[in-house]
Tab-separated table of C-alpha atoms and ligand atoms in Angstrom:
chain	number	residue	atom	x	y	z
A	115	UNK	CA	-5.302	-21.530	-88.683
A	116	UNK	CA	-1.727	-20.699	-87.956
A	117	UNK	CA	0.766	-22.796	-86.291
A	118	UNK	CA	1.661	-22.166	-82.626
A	119	UNK	CA	4.058	-19.280	-81.962
A	120	UNK	CA	7.608	-20.411	-81.391
A	121	UNK	CA	8.411	-18.331	-78.347
A	122	UNK	CA	11.881	-19.778	-77.745
A	123	UNK	CA	13.743	-17.821	-80.297
A	124	UNK	CA	13.683	-13.915	-80.689
A	125	UNK	CA	12.308	-12.761	-83.991
A	126	UNK	CA	14.966	-9.781	-84.228
A	127	UNK	CA	18.225	-11.292	-82.936
A	128	UNK	CA	17.486	-15.055	-83.068
A	129	UNK	CA	18.851	-15.757	-79.746
A	130	UNK	CA	17.089	-18.172	-77.356
A	131	UNK	CA	16.635	-15.721	-74.637
A	132	UNK	CA	12.885	-14.965	-74.992
A	133	UNK	CA	10.814	-14.803	-71.769
A	134	UNK	CA	7.250	-13.935	-70.982
A	135	UNK	CA	7.027	-10.249	-69.929
A	136	UNK	CA	3.397	-10.240	-68.897
A	137	UNK	CA	-0.105	-11.757	-69.774
A	138	UNK	CA	-3.489	-10.162	-70.613
A	139	UNK	CA	-5.845	-9.306	-67.908
A	140	UNK	CA	-8.400	-11.686	-69.645
A	141	UNK	CA	-6.606	-15.055	-69.283
A	142	UNK	CA	-5.457	-16.547	-72.582
A	143	UNK	CA	-6.214	-13.411	-74.795
A	144	UNK	CA	-2.428	-12.621	-75.428
A	145	UNK	CA	1.018	-12.955	-74.024
A	146	UNK	CA	3.738	-10.483	-74.068
A	147	UNK	CA	7.447	-11.721	-74.891
A	148	UNK	CA	10.600	-9.814	-74.346
A	149	UNK	CA	14.091	-10.736	-75.445
A	150	UNK	CA	16.945	-10.329	-72.897
A	151	UNK	CA	19.565	-10.069	-75.434
A	152	UNK	CA	18.222	-7.225	-77.735
A	153	UNK	CA	15.193	-6.095	-75.486
A	154	UNK	CA	12.633	-6.457	-78.472
A	155	UNK	CA	9.144	-7.124	-77.035
A	156	UNK	CA	6.072	-8.431	-78.825
A	157	UNK	CA	2.465	-9.526	-78.248
A	158	UNK	CA	1.688	-12.997	-79.268
A	159	UNK	CA	-1.355	-11.731	-81.365
A	160	UNK	CA	0.869	-9.606	-83.645
A	161	UNK	CA	1.489	-10.879	-87.239
A	162	UNK	CA	4.249	-13.105	-88.283
A	163	UNK	CA	6.569	-10.277	-89.328
A	164	UNK	CA	6.673	-9.184	-85.617
A	165	UNK	CA	6.706	-12.553	-84.033
A	166	UNK	CA	8.174	-15.211	-86.362
A	167	UNK	CA	12.068	-15.151	-86.939
A	168	UNK	CA	11.718	-16.426	-90.418
A	169	UNK	CA	9.231	-13.763	-91.338
A	170	UNK	CA	10.882	-10.843	-89.381
A	171	UNK	CA	12.147	-8.262	-92.013
A	172	UNK	CA	15.909	-8.810	-92.603
A	173	UNK	CA	16.583	-5.102	-92.564
A	174	UNK	CA	15.389	-4.863	-88.927
A	175	UNK	CA	17.325	-7.839	-87.688
A	176	UNK	CA	20.013	-7.328	-85.075
A	177	UNK	CA	23.348	-9.023	-84.654
A	178	UNK	CA	23.958	-9.544	-80.903
A	179	UNK	CA	27.606	-8.964	-81.586
A	180	UNK	CA	26.878	-5.356	-82.595
A	181	UNK	CA	24.838	-4.538	-79.399
A	182	UNK	CA	27.561	-3.372	-77.230
A	183	UNK	CA	28.862	-0.754	-79.909
A	184	UNK	CA	25.474	0.648	-80.583
A	185	UNK	CA	25.048	4.340	-79.817
A	186	UNK	CA	22.318	5.841	-77.417
A	187	UNK	CA	19.729	7.387	-79.596
A	188	UNK	CA	19.107	10.345	-79.120
A	189	UNK	CA	22.843	11.103	-77.820
A	190	UNK	CA	23.072	12.528	-74.405
A	191	UNK	CA	24.485	16.145	-74.598
A	192	UNK	CA	27.589	17.213	-72.577
A	193	UNK	CA	26.716	19.279	-69.431
A	194	UNK	CA	27.011	23.074	-70.142
A	195	UNK	CA	29.468	24.899	-68.050
B	149	ZN	ZN1	16.309	-10.561	-79.463
C-alpha cells in the first residue's frame, strides 16, 4: 500500500500550483492533475517518478525562474517573402 498522493506540490517544478484537470469517467478510478506554473500534467495512477516531487528525476526538474527564457520547440520559422 502506498501513501496518499500529495497533490499540492508539482513533481516537476515543486510549486504549490497544482489543480485537478479532470477525473475518470468511472468515479474514483483516477484523477488528472496539472501544474499552472510549468504545465506538467499527470494522472494519479502513474508511478512515483511521475507523481512524487521527491522521486521525480532530478534531470527533468524545472526551475520556475527559467521558464520565461525557454525557447519554443520546435522554433517557429520566419515567414518567407
Ligand atoms: Zn510545475
